[in-house]
N, C-alpha and C. Protein backbone atom coordinates (compact mmCIF):
# COMPACT_ATOMS: atom_id res chain seq x y z
N MET A 1 8.27 -9.86 0.71
CA MET A 1 7.68 -8.67 0.38
C MET A 1 6.18 -8.76 0.22
N LYS A 2 5.41 -7.91 0.93
CA LYS A 2 3.96 -8.05 0.91
C LYS A 2 3.51 -7.13 -0.42
N PHE A 3 2.52 -7.58 -1.18
CA PHE A 3 1.88 -6.98 -2.20
C PHE A 3 0.53 -6.47 -1.95
N PHE A 4 0.37 -5.04 -1.97
CA PHE A 4 -0.96 -4.42 -1.82
C PHE A 4 -1.40 -3.86 -3.18
N ILE A 5 -2.59 -3.72 -3.40
CA ILE A 5 -3.14 -3.07 -4.58
C ILE A 5 -3.73 -1.78 -4.19
N ASP A 6 -3.36 -0.72 -5.04
CA ASP A 6 -3.70 0.58 -4.71
C ASP A 6 -5.02 0.97 -5.62
N THR A 7 -6.15 0.76 -5.00
CA THR A 7 -7.37 0.90 -5.84
C THR A 7 -8.57 0.82 -4.94
N ALA A 8 -9.76 1.31 -5.51
CA ALA A 8 -11.05 1.05 -4.79
C ALA A 8 -11.90 0.23 -5.71
N ASN A 9 -11.41 -0.27 -6.78
CA ASN A 9 -12.11 -1.06 -7.79
C ASN A 9 -12.22 -2.49 -7.37
N LEU A 10 -13.51 -2.94 -6.94
CA LEU A 10 -13.64 -4.29 -6.29
C LEU A 10 -13.25 -5.40 -7.37
N ALA A 11 -13.57 -5.26 -8.65
CA ALA A 11 -13.20 -6.27 -9.55
C ALA A 11 -11.67 -6.49 -9.70
N GLN A 12 -10.89 -5.28 -9.66
CA GLN A 12 -9.44 -5.46 -9.73
C GLN A 12 -8.90 -6.09 -8.32
N ILE A 13 -9.65 -5.65 -7.29
CA ILE A 13 -9.16 -6.35 -6.06
C ILE A 13 -9.39 -7.83 -6.04
N LYS A 14 -10.50 -8.21 -6.49
CA LYS A 14 -10.81 -9.69 -6.63
C LYS A 14 -9.91 -10.34 -7.45
N GLU A 15 -9.54 -9.72 -8.64
CA GLU A 15 -8.59 -10.35 -9.48
C GLU A 15 -7.30 -10.65 -8.95
N ALA A 16 -6.78 -9.59 -8.16
CA ALA A 16 -5.48 -9.73 -7.43
C ALA A 16 -5.61 -10.64 -6.38
N GLN A 17 -6.78 -10.85 -5.59
CA GLN A 17 -6.86 -11.72 -4.67
C GLN A 17 -6.87 -13.20 -5.16
N ASP A 18 -7.59 -13.42 -6.27
CA ASP A 18 -7.65 -14.68 -6.97
C ASP A 18 -6.41 -15.14 -7.50
N LEU A 19 -5.38 -14.22 -7.77
CA LEU A 19 -3.99 -14.60 -8.22
C LEU A 19 -3.23 -15.20 -7.11
N GLY A 20 -3.67 -14.99 -5.92
CA GLY A 20 -3.07 -15.67 -4.70
C GLY A 20 -1.84 -15.01 -4.08
N VAL A 21 -1.54 -13.68 -4.49
CA VAL A 21 -0.37 -13.16 -3.86
C VAL A 21 -0.71 -11.78 -3.29
N LEU A 22 -2.03 -11.41 -3.03
CA LEU A 22 -2.37 -10.23 -2.49
C LEU A 22 -2.42 -10.24 -1.06
N ASP A 23 -1.73 -9.21 -0.43
CA ASP A 23 -1.66 -9.17 1.04
C ASP A 23 -2.49 -7.96 1.65
N GLY A 24 -3.03 -7.13 0.77
CA GLY A 24 -3.70 -6.01 1.30
C GLY A 24 -4.18 -4.93 0.22
N VAL A 25 -4.86 -3.96 0.72
CA VAL A 25 -5.35 -2.92 -0.24
C VAL A 25 -5.07 -1.54 0.41
N THR A 26 -4.69 -0.59 -0.36
CA THR A 26 -4.59 0.82 0.02
C THR A 26 -5.60 1.61 -0.87
N THR A 27 -6.26 2.52 -0.24
CA THR A 27 -7.28 3.36 -0.82
C THR A 27 -7.08 4.83 -0.41
N ASN A 28 -7.80 5.69 -1.15
CA ASN A 28 -7.85 7.11 -0.52
C ASN A 28 -8.97 7.82 -1.18
N PRO A 29 -9.43 8.93 -0.75
CA PRO A 29 -10.63 9.57 -1.25
C PRO A 29 -10.63 9.75 -2.78
N SER A 30 -9.41 9.99 -3.35
CA SER A 30 -9.43 10.15 -4.91
C SER A 30 -9.71 8.79 -5.57
N LEU A 31 -9.32 7.76 -5.00
CA LEU A 31 -9.59 6.42 -5.64
C LEU A 31 -11.05 5.99 -5.45
N MET A 32 -11.62 6.46 -4.25
CA MET A 32 -13.08 6.26 -4.09
C MET A 32 -13.91 7.03 -5.04
N ALA A 33 -13.49 8.27 -5.23
CA ALA A 33 -14.34 9.19 -6.11
C ALA A 33 -14.18 8.62 -7.52
N LYS A 34 -13.02 8.06 -7.92
CA LYS A 34 -12.84 7.55 -9.26
C LYS A 34 -13.80 6.33 -9.55
N GLU A 35 -14.17 5.68 -8.53
CA GLU A 35 -15.14 4.57 -8.69
C GLU A 35 -16.59 5.03 -8.34
N GLY A 36 -16.83 6.26 -8.31
CA GLY A 36 -18.20 6.82 -8.18
C GLY A 36 -18.67 6.67 -6.75
N ILE A 37 -17.81 6.43 -5.81
CA ILE A 37 -18.23 6.17 -4.29
C ILE A 37 -18.16 7.54 -3.63
N THR A 38 -19.38 8.06 -3.32
CA THR A 38 -19.47 9.27 -2.60
C THR A 38 -20.42 9.19 -1.48
N GLY A 39 -20.27 10.10 -0.44
CA GLY A 39 -21.11 10.10 0.69
C GLY A 39 -20.56 9.12 1.72
N ASP A 40 -20.59 9.64 2.92
CA ASP A 40 -19.92 8.80 4.06
C ASP A 40 -20.56 7.51 4.25
N LYS A 41 -21.70 7.27 4.05
CA LYS A 41 -22.44 5.93 4.31
C LYS A 41 -21.88 5.00 3.14
N ASN A 42 -21.93 5.53 1.88
CA ASN A 42 -21.41 4.63 0.81
C ASN A 42 -19.96 4.24 0.91
N VAL A 43 -19.19 5.20 1.36
CA VAL A 43 -17.69 5.06 1.48
C VAL A 43 -17.45 3.96 2.61
N LEU A 44 -18.02 4.10 3.75
CA LEU A 44 -17.92 3.16 4.86
C LEU A 44 -18.32 1.72 4.30
N GLN A 45 -19.52 1.62 3.63
CA GLN A 45 -19.88 0.39 3.11
C GLN A 45 -18.89 -0.30 2.07
N HIS A 46 -18.29 0.54 1.21
CA HIS A 46 -17.35 0.25 0.28
C HIS A 46 -16.17 -0.37 1.00
N TYR A 47 -15.67 0.18 2.09
CA TYR A 47 -14.64 -0.43 2.85
C TYR A 47 -14.99 -1.84 3.40
N ARG A 48 -16.20 -1.97 3.86
CA ARG A 48 -16.66 -3.39 4.16
C ARG A 48 -16.69 -4.24 3.10
N ASP A 49 -17.13 -3.89 1.92
CA ASP A 49 -17.06 -4.69 0.74
C ASP A 49 -15.69 -5.23 0.35
N ILE A 50 -14.74 -4.22 0.56
CA ILE A 50 -13.34 -4.52 0.21
C ILE A 50 -12.72 -5.53 1.33
N CYS A 51 -13.12 -5.39 2.59
CA CYS A 51 -12.67 -6.26 3.75
C CYS A 51 -13.25 -7.71 3.48
N ALA A 52 -14.41 -7.78 2.89
CA ALA A 52 -15.04 -8.96 2.55
C ALA A 52 -14.23 -9.81 1.45
N ILE A 53 -13.38 -9.23 0.68
CA ILE A 53 -12.66 -9.80 -0.48
C ILE A 53 -11.32 -10.26 0.04
N VAL A 54 -10.77 -9.51 0.79
CA VAL A 54 -9.19 -9.77 1.16
C VAL A 54 -9.09 -10.21 2.42
N ASP A 55 -7.84 -10.79 2.71
CA ASP A 55 -7.60 -11.47 4.17
C ASP A 55 -7.24 -10.47 5.21
N ASP A 56 -6.57 -9.26 4.80
CA ASP A 56 -6.12 -8.39 5.86
C ASP A 56 -5.73 -7.10 5.20
N ASN A 57 -5.32 -6.18 6.04
CA ASN A 57 -4.57 -4.86 5.59
C ASN A 57 -5.38 -4.11 4.58
N VAL A 58 -6.42 -3.52 5.07
CA VAL A 58 -7.21 -2.56 4.18
C VAL A 58 -6.88 -1.14 4.72
N SER A 59 -6.15 -0.30 4.20
CA SER A 59 -5.84 1.02 4.55
C SER A 59 -6.91 1.91 4.11
N ALA A 60 -7.60 2.52 5.19
CA ALA A 60 -8.71 3.48 4.98
C ALA A 60 -8.26 4.82 5.49
N GLU A 61 -8.34 5.83 4.65
CA GLU A 61 -7.76 7.14 4.95
C GLU A 61 -8.67 8.13 5.56
N VAL A 62 -8.20 8.82 6.72
CA VAL A 62 -9.00 9.91 7.25
C VAL A 62 -8.98 11.12 6.40
N ILE A 63 -9.94 11.99 6.50
CA ILE A 63 -10.03 13.18 5.82
C ILE A 63 -9.49 14.41 6.70
N SER A 64 -9.76 14.34 7.96
CA SER A 64 -9.42 15.43 8.85
C SER A 64 -7.93 15.62 8.89
N THR A 65 -7.43 16.85 9.22
CA THR A 65 -6.06 17.13 9.45
C THR A 65 -5.90 17.53 10.77
N ASP A 66 -6.76 17.77 11.63
CA ASP A 66 -6.65 17.97 13.11
C ASP A 66 -6.78 16.74 13.83
N PHE A 67 -6.09 16.84 15.08
CA PHE A 67 -6.00 15.66 15.93
C PHE A 67 -7.29 14.94 16.23
N GLU A 68 -8.30 15.83 16.76
CA GLU A 68 -9.50 15.44 17.19
C GLU A 68 -10.37 14.75 16.09
N GLY A 69 -10.26 15.40 14.88
CA GLY A 69 -10.99 14.94 13.81
C GLY A 69 -10.32 13.60 13.31
N MET A 70 -9.06 13.49 13.35
CA MET A 70 -8.41 12.16 12.87
C MET A 70 -8.76 11.08 13.92
N VAL A 71 -8.76 11.33 15.16
CA VAL A 71 -9.06 10.31 16.11
C VAL A 71 -10.54 9.89 15.88
N LYS A 72 -11.41 10.72 15.73
CA LYS A 72 -12.87 10.50 15.53
C LYS A 72 -13.15 9.71 14.38
N GLU A 73 -12.58 10.01 13.29
CA GLU A 73 -12.71 9.34 11.96
C GLU A 73 -11.96 7.87 11.89
N GLY A 74 -10.76 8.01 12.55
CA GLY A 74 -9.95 6.75 12.64
C GLY A 74 -10.59 5.68 13.44
N GLU A 75 -11.17 6.09 14.60
CA GLU A 75 -11.85 5.09 15.51
C GLU A 75 -13.17 4.47 14.73
N ALA A 76 -13.81 5.28 14.00
CA ALA A 76 -14.98 4.86 13.22
C ALA A 76 -14.52 3.93 12.10
N LEU A 77 -13.57 4.22 11.57
CA LEU A 77 -13.00 3.27 10.38
C LEU A 77 -12.54 1.97 11.12
N ALA A 78 -11.70 2.06 12.15
CA ALA A 78 -11.20 0.88 12.80
C ALA A 78 -12.29 -0.06 13.18
N ALA A 79 -13.44 0.55 13.59
CA ALA A 79 -14.61 -0.24 14.12
C ALA A 79 -15.33 -1.04 12.99
N LEU A 80 -15.01 -0.71 11.75
CA LEU A 80 -15.67 -1.31 10.71
C LEU A 80 -15.30 -2.81 10.46
N ASP A 81 -14.01 -3.06 10.82
CA ASP A 81 -13.49 -4.45 10.50
C ASP A 81 -12.04 -4.54 11.20
N ASP A 82 -11.67 -5.71 11.63
CA ASP A 82 -10.35 -5.87 12.08
C ASP A 82 -9.24 -5.78 11.14
N LYS A 83 -9.61 -5.86 9.83
CA LYS A 83 -8.76 -5.74 8.78
C LYS A 83 -8.28 -4.26 8.38
N ILE A 84 -9.03 -3.37 9.06
CA ILE A 84 -8.74 -1.85 8.71
C ILE A 84 -7.48 -1.40 9.25
N VAL A 85 -6.69 -0.69 8.52
CA VAL A 85 -5.50 0.03 8.91
C VAL A 85 -5.74 1.57 8.77
N VAL A 86 -5.69 2.38 9.60
CA VAL A 86 -6.13 3.79 9.62
C VAL A 86 -4.96 4.54 8.99
N LYS A 87 -5.26 5.11 7.84
CA LYS A 87 -4.29 5.92 7.15
C LYS A 87 -4.27 7.28 7.57
N ILE A 88 -3.06 7.84 7.97
CA ILE A 88 -2.98 9.14 8.60
C ILE A 88 -1.97 9.95 7.85
N PRO A 89 -2.35 11.22 7.52
CA PRO A 89 -1.32 12.05 6.87
C PRO A 89 -0.15 12.47 7.63
N MET A 90 0.95 12.70 6.96
CA MET A 90 2.23 13.19 7.62
C MET A 90 2.20 14.79 7.86
N VAL A 91 1.46 15.07 9.02
CA VAL A 91 1.32 16.43 9.59
C VAL A 91 1.61 16.31 11.03
N LYS A 92 1.78 17.40 11.67
CA LYS A 92 2.09 17.50 13.09
C LYS A 92 0.96 16.77 13.88
N ASP A 93 -0.29 17.13 13.64
CA ASP A 93 -1.42 16.45 14.35
C ASP A 93 -1.51 14.96 13.96
N GLY A 94 -1.04 14.61 12.77
CA GLY A 94 -0.94 13.26 12.36
C GLY A 94 -0.06 12.50 13.20
N ILE A 95 1.13 13.03 13.60
CA ILE A 95 1.99 12.28 14.54
C ILE A 95 1.46 11.96 15.87
N LYS A 96 0.76 13.02 16.34
CA LYS A 96 -0.04 12.79 17.61
C LYS A 96 -1.08 11.77 17.45
N ALA A 97 -1.70 11.67 16.25
CA ALA A 97 -2.72 10.62 16.12
C ALA A 97 -2.14 9.27 16.00
N LEU A 98 -0.99 9.21 15.31
CA LEU A 98 -0.24 7.95 15.19
C LEU A 98 0.03 7.29 16.61
N LYS A 99 0.46 8.23 17.52
CA LYS A 99 0.81 7.80 18.94
C LYS A 99 -0.45 7.30 19.59
N TYR A 100 -1.44 8.18 19.45
CA TYR A 100 -2.80 7.79 20.07
C TYR A 100 -3.27 6.35 19.69
N PHE A 101 -3.27 6.05 18.31
CA PHE A 101 -3.83 4.88 17.86
C PHE A 101 -2.86 3.71 18.11
N SER A 102 -1.50 3.94 18.20
CA SER A 102 -0.46 2.93 18.49
C SER A 102 -0.84 2.45 19.98
N ASP A 103 -1.07 3.43 20.98
CA ASP A 103 -1.33 3.14 22.32
C ASP A 103 -2.71 2.33 22.43
N LYS A 104 -3.53 2.64 21.47
CA LYS A 104 -4.87 1.83 21.56
C LYS A 104 -4.81 0.43 20.84
N GLY A 105 -3.60 0.19 20.17
CA GLY A 105 -3.46 -1.06 19.53
C GLY A 105 -4.15 -1.10 18.16
N ILE A 106 -4.39 0.09 17.60
CA ILE A 106 -5.04 0.24 16.22
C ILE A 106 -3.78 0.41 15.28
N ARG A 107 -3.78 -0.33 14.13
CA ARG A 107 -2.71 -0.32 13.16
C ARG A 107 -2.93 0.94 12.38
N THR A 108 -1.92 1.63 11.93
CA THR A 108 -1.82 2.81 11.15
C THR A 108 -0.91 2.74 9.97
N ASN A 109 -1.24 3.60 8.95
CA ASN A 109 -0.32 3.78 7.76
C ASN A 109 -0.19 5.26 7.63
N CYS A 110 1.19 5.66 7.83
CA CYS A 110 1.37 7.07 7.72
C CYS A 110 1.67 7.39 6.21
N THR A 111 0.90 8.22 5.70
CA THR A 111 0.96 8.44 4.19
C THR A 111 1.61 9.77 3.94
N LEU A 112 1.96 10.00 2.51
CA LEU A 112 2.58 11.20 2.05
C LEU A 112 3.90 11.46 2.75
N ILE A 113 4.76 10.37 2.77
CA ILE A 113 6.17 10.46 3.25
C ILE A 113 7.05 10.78 2.05
N PHE A 114 7.86 11.90 2.31
CA PHE A 114 8.82 12.25 1.17
C PHE A 114 10.19 12.37 1.69
N SER A 115 10.53 12.16 2.97
CA SER A 115 11.86 12.26 3.47
C SER A 115 12.03 11.21 4.62
N ALA A 116 13.35 10.96 4.77
CA ALA A 116 13.63 9.97 5.90
C ALA A 116 13.32 10.57 7.25
N GLY A 117 13.43 11.93 7.47
CA GLY A 117 13.00 12.44 8.68
C GLY A 117 11.58 12.30 8.98
N GLN A 118 10.80 12.39 8.03
CA GLN A 118 9.26 12.19 8.10
C GLN A 118 9.09 10.64 8.54
N ALA A 119 9.75 9.80 7.95
CA ALA A 119 9.62 8.37 8.25
C ALA A 119 9.93 8.13 9.66
N LEU A 120 11.10 8.58 10.12
CA LEU A 120 11.68 8.52 11.48
C LEU A 120 10.63 8.97 12.54
N LEU A 121 10.01 10.13 12.24
CA LEU A 121 9.04 10.62 13.18
C LEU A 121 7.84 9.69 13.28
N ALA A 122 7.37 9.21 12.20
CA ALA A 122 6.22 8.34 12.12
C ALA A 122 6.49 7.03 12.87
N ALA A 123 7.70 6.52 12.67
CA ALA A 123 8.18 5.21 13.42
C ALA A 123 8.30 5.45 14.92
N LYS A 124 8.74 6.63 15.26
CA LYS A 124 8.84 7.05 16.66
C LYS A 124 7.43 6.98 17.35
N ALA A 125 6.50 7.52 16.56
CA ALA A 125 5.15 7.65 16.99
C ALA A 125 4.36 6.27 16.99
N GLY A 126 5.01 5.29 16.49
CA GLY A 126 4.35 3.93 16.50
C GLY A 126 3.61 3.51 15.27
N ALA A 127 3.78 4.09 13.98
CA ALA A 127 3.18 3.72 12.89
C ALA A 127 3.41 2.28 12.59
N THR A 128 2.39 1.63 12.04
CA THR A 128 2.66 0.21 11.59
C THR A 128 3.25 0.21 10.26
N TYR A 129 2.86 1.17 9.29
CA TYR A 129 3.51 1.36 8.06
C TYR A 129 3.78 2.82 7.86
N VAL A 130 4.86 3.07 7.04
CA VAL A 130 5.16 4.47 6.59
C VAL A 130 5.16 4.33 5.06
N SER A 131 4.50 5.26 4.29
CA SER A 131 4.36 5.18 2.85
C SER A 131 5.10 6.19 2.18
N PRO A 132 6.29 6.00 1.71
CA PRO A 132 7.00 6.89 0.81
C PRO A 132 6.43 6.83 -0.58
N PHE A 133 6.27 7.99 -1.24
CA PHE A 133 5.70 8.05 -2.49
C PHE A 133 6.73 8.06 -3.69
N LEU A 134 6.97 6.98 -4.27
CA LEU A 134 8.07 6.87 -5.15
C LEU A 134 7.81 7.47 -6.45
N GLY A 135 6.61 7.31 -7.02
CA GLY A 135 6.31 7.91 -8.38
C GLY A 135 6.29 9.45 -8.24
N ARG A 136 5.84 10.05 -7.19
CA ARG A 136 5.83 11.46 -7.14
C ARG A 136 7.16 12.12 -7.01
N LEU A 137 8.06 11.35 -6.22
CA LEU A 137 9.47 11.81 -6.19
C LEU A 137 10.05 11.70 -7.58
N ASP A 138 9.78 10.59 -8.30
CA ASP A 138 10.44 10.51 -9.64
C ASP A 138 10.00 11.57 -10.49
N ASP A 139 8.74 12.03 -10.33
CA ASP A 139 8.24 13.18 -11.06
C ASP A 139 9.05 14.45 -11.02
N ILE A 140 9.64 14.64 -9.83
CA ILE A 140 10.30 15.94 -9.63
C ILE A 140 11.86 15.64 -9.76
N GLY A 141 12.29 14.42 -10.23
CA GLY A 141 13.63 14.22 -10.41
C GLY A 141 14.38 13.77 -9.14
N ALA A 142 13.73 13.41 -7.97
CA ALA A 142 14.35 13.10 -6.79
C ALA A 142 14.71 11.62 -6.77
N ASP A 143 15.54 11.23 -5.96
CA ASP A 143 16.05 9.82 -5.86
C ASP A 143 15.12 9.03 -5.00
N SER A 144 14.05 8.44 -5.58
CA SER A 144 12.99 7.70 -4.70
C SER A 144 13.65 6.49 -4.07
N PHE A 145 14.54 5.73 -4.87
CA PHE A 145 15.06 4.52 -4.25
C PHE A 145 16.01 4.72 -3.25
N GLY A 146 16.78 5.95 -3.38
CA GLY A 146 17.66 6.40 -2.26
C GLY A 146 16.86 6.70 -0.92
N LEU A 147 15.61 7.19 -0.99
CA LEU A 147 14.82 7.45 0.08
C LEU A 147 14.50 6.12 0.72
N ILE A 148 14.15 5.10 -0.18
CA ILE A 148 13.73 3.71 0.60
C ILE A 148 15.04 3.32 1.27
N GLU A 149 16.26 3.40 0.59
CA GLU A 149 17.50 2.92 1.24
C GLU A 149 17.77 3.59 2.60
N ASP A 150 17.52 4.86 2.62
CA ASP A 150 17.80 5.69 3.85
C ASP A 150 16.75 5.20 4.99
N ILE A 151 15.47 5.01 4.69
CA ILE A 151 14.58 4.65 5.63
C ILE A 151 14.94 3.26 6.13
N ARG A 152 15.36 2.39 5.25
CA ARG A 152 15.74 1.00 5.63
C ARG A 152 16.77 1.08 6.68
N LEU A 153 17.77 1.88 6.43
CA LEU A 153 18.96 1.90 7.20
C LEU A 153 18.66 2.41 8.61
N ILE A 154 17.89 3.51 8.72
CA ILE A 154 17.45 4.02 9.96
C ILE A 154 16.71 3.13 10.73
N PHE A 155 15.65 2.42 10.14
CA PHE A 155 14.85 1.37 10.88
C PHE A 155 15.70 0.30 11.43
N ASP A 156 16.55 -0.13 10.50
CA ASP A 156 17.50 -1.26 11.04
C ASP A 156 18.50 -0.91 12.10
N ASN A 157 18.77 0.32 12.01
CA ASN A 157 19.77 0.81 13.08
C ASN A 157 19.21 0.80 14.51
N TYR A 158 17.91 1.06 14.57
CA TYR A 158 17.32 1.18 15.77
C TYR A 158 16.34 0.13 16.08
N GLY A 159 16.13 -0.77 15.21
CA GLY A 159 15.16 -1.80 15.44
C GLY A 159 13.68 -1.48 15.27
N TYR A 160 13.36 -0.40 14.62
CA TYR A 160 11.93 -0.12 14.64
C TYR A 160 11.10 -1.19 13.70
N GLU A 161 10.02 -1.55 14.33
CA GLU A 161 9.09 -2.44 13.66
C GLU A 161 8.26 -1.96 12.53
N THR A 162 8.24 -0.70 12.46
CA THR A 162 7.44 0.01 11.42
C THR A 162 7.83 -0.48 10.01
N GLN A 163 6.94 -0.91 9.25
CA GLN A 163 7.22 -1.39 7.95
C GLN A 163 7.22 -0.29 6.92
N ILE A 164 8.10 -0.47 5.87
CA ILE A 164 8.28 0.46 4.82
C ILE A 164 7.22 0.01 3.65
N LEU A 165 6.32 0.83 3.34
CA LEU A 165 5.31 0.58 2.40
C LEU A 165 5.60 1.39 1.15
N ALA A 166 6.25 0.89 0.13
CA ALA A 166 6.46 1.78 -0.99
C ALA A 166 5.30 2.10 -1.74
N ALA A 167 4.94 3.34 -1.83
CA ALA A 167 3.71 3.67 -2.45
C ALA A 167 3.95 4.44 -3.75
N SER A 168 2.89 4.71 -4.55
CA SER A 168 2.96 5.54 -5.81
C SER A 168 3.84 4.56 -6.62
N ILE A 169 3.69 3.28 -6.75
CA ILE A 169 4.37 2.36 -7.53
C ILE A 169 3.79 2.47 -8.95
N ARG A 170 4.57 2.81 -9.93
CA ARG A 170 4.03 2.86 -11.31
C ARG A 170 4.19 1.67 -12.22
N ASN A 171 5.11 0.81 -11.92
CA ASN A 171 5.33 -0.30 -12.88
C ASN A 171 6.18 -1.48 -12.18
N SER A 172 6.34 -2.55 -12.92
CA SER A 172 7.01 -3.73 -12.28
C SER A 172 8.39 -3.42 -11.91
N VAL A 173 9.08 -2.52 -12.64
CA VAL A 173 10.52 -2.22 -12.32
C VAL A 173 10.59 -1.68 -10.90
N HIS A 174 9.73 -0.76 -10.55
CA HIS A 174 9.68 -0.20 -9.18
C HIS A 174 9.48 -1.31 -8.22
N ILE A 175 8.63 -2.31 -8.42
CA ILE A 175 8.50 -3.35 -7.52
C ILE A 175 9.70 -4.09 -7.18
N VAL A 176 10.43 -4.55 -8.40
CA VAL A 176 11.65 -5.25 -8.24
C VAL A 176 12.74 -4.45 -7.46
N GLU A 177 12.91 -3.21 -7.81
CA GLU A 177 13.93 -2.37 -7.16
C GLU A 177 13.67 -2.20 -5.76
N CYS A 178 12.38 -2.04 -5.39
CA CYS A 178 12.04 -1.85 -3.97
C CYS A 178 12.30 -3.12 -3.23
N ALA A 179 12.04 -4.27 -3.89
CA ALA A 179 12.25 -5.58 -3.16
C ALA A 179 13.80 -5.81 -3.04
N LYS A 180 14.70 -5.42 -3.95
CA LYS A 180 16.10 -5.50 -3.81
C LYS A 180 16.75 -4.66 -2.68
N ILE A 181 16.05 -3.38 -2.36
CA ILE A 181 16.58 -2.52 -1.43
C ILE A 181 15.97 -2.72 -0.12
N GLY A 182 14.96 -3.59 0.05
CA GLY A 182 14.44 -3.95 1.34
C GLY A 182 13.10 -3.37 1.78
N ALA A 183 12.30 -2.79 0.87
CA ALA A 183 10.93 -2.36 1.23
C ALA A 183 10.26 -3.60 1.62
N ASP A 184 9.38 -3.32 2.68
CA ASP A 184 8.58 -4.45 3.26
C ASP A 184 7.30 -4.70 2.48
N VAL A 185 6.82 -3.67 1.89
CA VAL A 185 5.47 -3.67 1.18
C VAL A 185 5.54 -2.84 -0.10
N MET A 186 4.89 -3.29 -1.17
CA MET A 186 4.61 -2.39 -2.31
C MET A 186 3.14 -2.21 -2.42
N THR A 187 2.65 -1.08 -2.82
CA THR A 187 1.34 -0.88 -3.30
C THR A 187 1.27 -0.11 -4.59
N GLY A 188 0.44 -0.58 -5.52
CA GLY A 188 0.38 -0.04 -6.80
C GLY A 188 -0.78 -0.73 -7.52
N PRO A 189 -0.97 -0.19 -8.93
CA PRO A 189 -2.05 -0.72 -9.65
C PRO A 189 -1.90 -2.18 -9.89
N LEU A 190 -2.87 -2.83 -10.31
CA LEU A 190 -3.00 -4.20 -10.73
C LEU A 190 -1.98 -4.47 -11.79
N SER A 191 -1.88 -3.55 -12.79
CA SER A 191 -0.99 -3.55 -13.89
C SER A 191 0.44 -3.83 -13.54
N SER A 192 0.87 -3.13 -12.41
CA SER A 192 2.15 -3.23 -11.95
C SER A 192 2.55 -4.77 -11.47
N ILE A 193 1.58 -5.24 -10.85
CA ILE A 193 1.80 -6.68 -10.38
C ILE A 193 1.78 -7.59 -11.49
N LEU A 194 0.75 -7.50 -12.46
CA LEU A 194 0.69 -8.33 -13.57
C LEU A 194 1.91 -8.22 -14.61
N GLY A 195 2.56 -6.96 -14.57
CA GLY A 195 3.75 -6.85 -15.20
C GLY A 195 4.89 -7.67 -14.87
N LEU A 196 4.96 -8.18 -13.81
CA LEU A 196 5.93 -9.11 -13.27
C LEU A 196 5.84 -10.43 -13.93
N LEU A 197 4.81 -10.78 -14.52
CA LEU A 197 4.47 -12.05 -15.25
C LEU A 197 5.30 -12.10 -16.57
N LYS A 198 5.47 -10.97 -17.10
CA LYS A 198 5.75 -10.79 -18.50
C LYS A 198 7.43 -10.72 -18.76
N HIS A 199 7.77 -11.62 -19.77
CA HIS A 199 9.07 -11.54 -20.29
C HIS A 199 9.04 -12.16 -21.76
N PRO A 200 9.60 -11.43 -22.77
CA PRO A 200 9.55 -11.91 -24.09
C PRO A 200 10.06 -13.31 -24.23
N LEU A 201 11.02 -13.76 -23.55
CA LEU A 201 11.58 -15.05 -23.68
C LEU A 201 10.65 -16.11 -23.12
N THR A 202 9.92 -15.72 -22.12
CA THR A 202 8.91 -16.64 -21.68
C THR A 202 7.75 -16.96 -22.76
N ASP A 203 7.41 -15.87 -23.29
CA ASP A 203 6.37 -15.97 -24.36
C ASP A 203 6.88 -16.83 -25.49
N SER A 204 8.07 -16.42 -26.01
CA SER A 204 8.52 -17.11 -27.16
C SER A 204 8.75 -18.72 -26.79
N GLY A 205 9.31 -18.82 -25.52
CA GLY A 205 9.69 -20.24 -25.22
C GLY A 205 8.42 -21.13 -25.00
N LEU A 206 7.31 -20.51 -24.48
CA LEU A 206 6.07 -21.19 -24.31
C LEU A 206 5.48 -21.57 -25.86
N ALA A 207 5.58 -20.55 -26.68
CA ALA A 207 5.14 -20.77 -27.95
C ALA A 207 5.81 -21.94 -28.70
N GLN A 208 7.11 -22.02 -28.49
CA GLN A 208 7.99 -23.03 -29.06
C GLN A 208 7.51 -24.38 -28.39
N PHE A 209 7.38 -24.45 -27.09
CA PHE A 209 6.98 -25.68 -26.40
C PHE A 209 5.76 -26.31 -26.93
N LEU A 210 4.69 -25.36 -27.14
CA LEU A 210 3.46 -25.70 -27.69
C LEU A 210 3.46 -26.19 -29.11
N ALA A 211 4.18 -25.52 -29.92
CA ALA A 211 4.42 -25.89 -31.30
C ALA A 211 5.13 -27.22 -31.47
N ASP A 212 6.23 -27.51 -30.63
CA ASP A 212 6.88 -28.85 -30.65
C ASP A 212 5.98 -29.92 -30.12
N HIS A 213 5.09 -29.70 -29.10
CA HIS A 213 4.08 -30.66 -28.55
C HIS A 213 3.07 -31.03 -29.72
N ALA A 214 2.60 -30.01 -30.33
CA ALA A 214 1.66 -30.25 -31.45
C ALA A 214 2.26 -31.05 -32.63
N LYS A 215 3.46 -30.75 -32.90
CA LYS A 215 4.26 -31.47 -33.91
C LYS A 215 4.40 -32.99 -33.55
N ALA A 216 4.79 -33.13 -32.22
CA ALA A 216 4.97 -34.46 -31.88
C ALA A 216 3.67 -35.41 -31.64
N ALA A 217 2.57 -34.56 -31.44
CA ALA A 217 1.26 -35.34 -31.44
C ALA A 217 0.68 -35.42 -32.75
N GLY A 218 1.44 -35.09 -33.79
CA GLY A 218 0.77 -35.14 -35.11
C GLY A 218 -0.30 -34.34 -35.45
N LYS A 219 -0.37 -33.18 -34.71
CA LYS A 219 -1.55 -32.27 -35.04
C LYS A 219 -1.14 -31.25 -36.10
C-alpha cells in the first residue's frame, strides 16, 4: 500500500519523507490557501518545492471545470516536474481530460469520487488514480469501505490498472481498513500515519524493558 500525505505544509511533508514510508503527496487549493500560498506564481513554485522533497507522485489540482481549461492548466502543471500527477475533478469534461492526458502519457488523479460508477468511468478514461473520499461519505452515514470494496471488485474483474487512492482519510483505523480491503493508496494527514505507531501495550512494554535494563545496570 502506498502512503501519501494530504497537505501543502512543507515541514509535515519533510517529516513524513524522513520517516521513510512516504510515497507521494496530494494537495488542493484549500490546502494551499491554508498554508498562505496564493497567486499562480507562488502556487506553482510551491509545487516545485514539494517535488524537491519527495521521490514521486505529487498530485496538483486544476481549478478549471471545462475541458480546454483543464488541459491548459494540466499541461502547465505536468511541465513543472516529472513527479507531478494532474488532479482532475469528476465531471463530464473531466472524463474527457482524463482521456486526453492518458493519451499524452501524463498521469492523472480523478478526485471527488463518491460512487463505483464514477470510478468505473474514470478508469475507462485512463486515470492513473481514482480518489474516493471516505471521510466525507462517513459524514453522511454512507458505507465508505463498501465503496472501496465495490471499486476493487470492478477493477479486478476487468483488469483495470487504475489505482484506488483512498482519500479523506481521517485516522489510522481508516488506513488499516483500507489496506485490508485492497486500496492501493491512502492519503491523509500526517497524524493518521503517525497514529499507526501507537499502541498502549507497546508503550508499557518499552517502559518495562527500560526499567528492567536500568535495574540490571544498577542505575
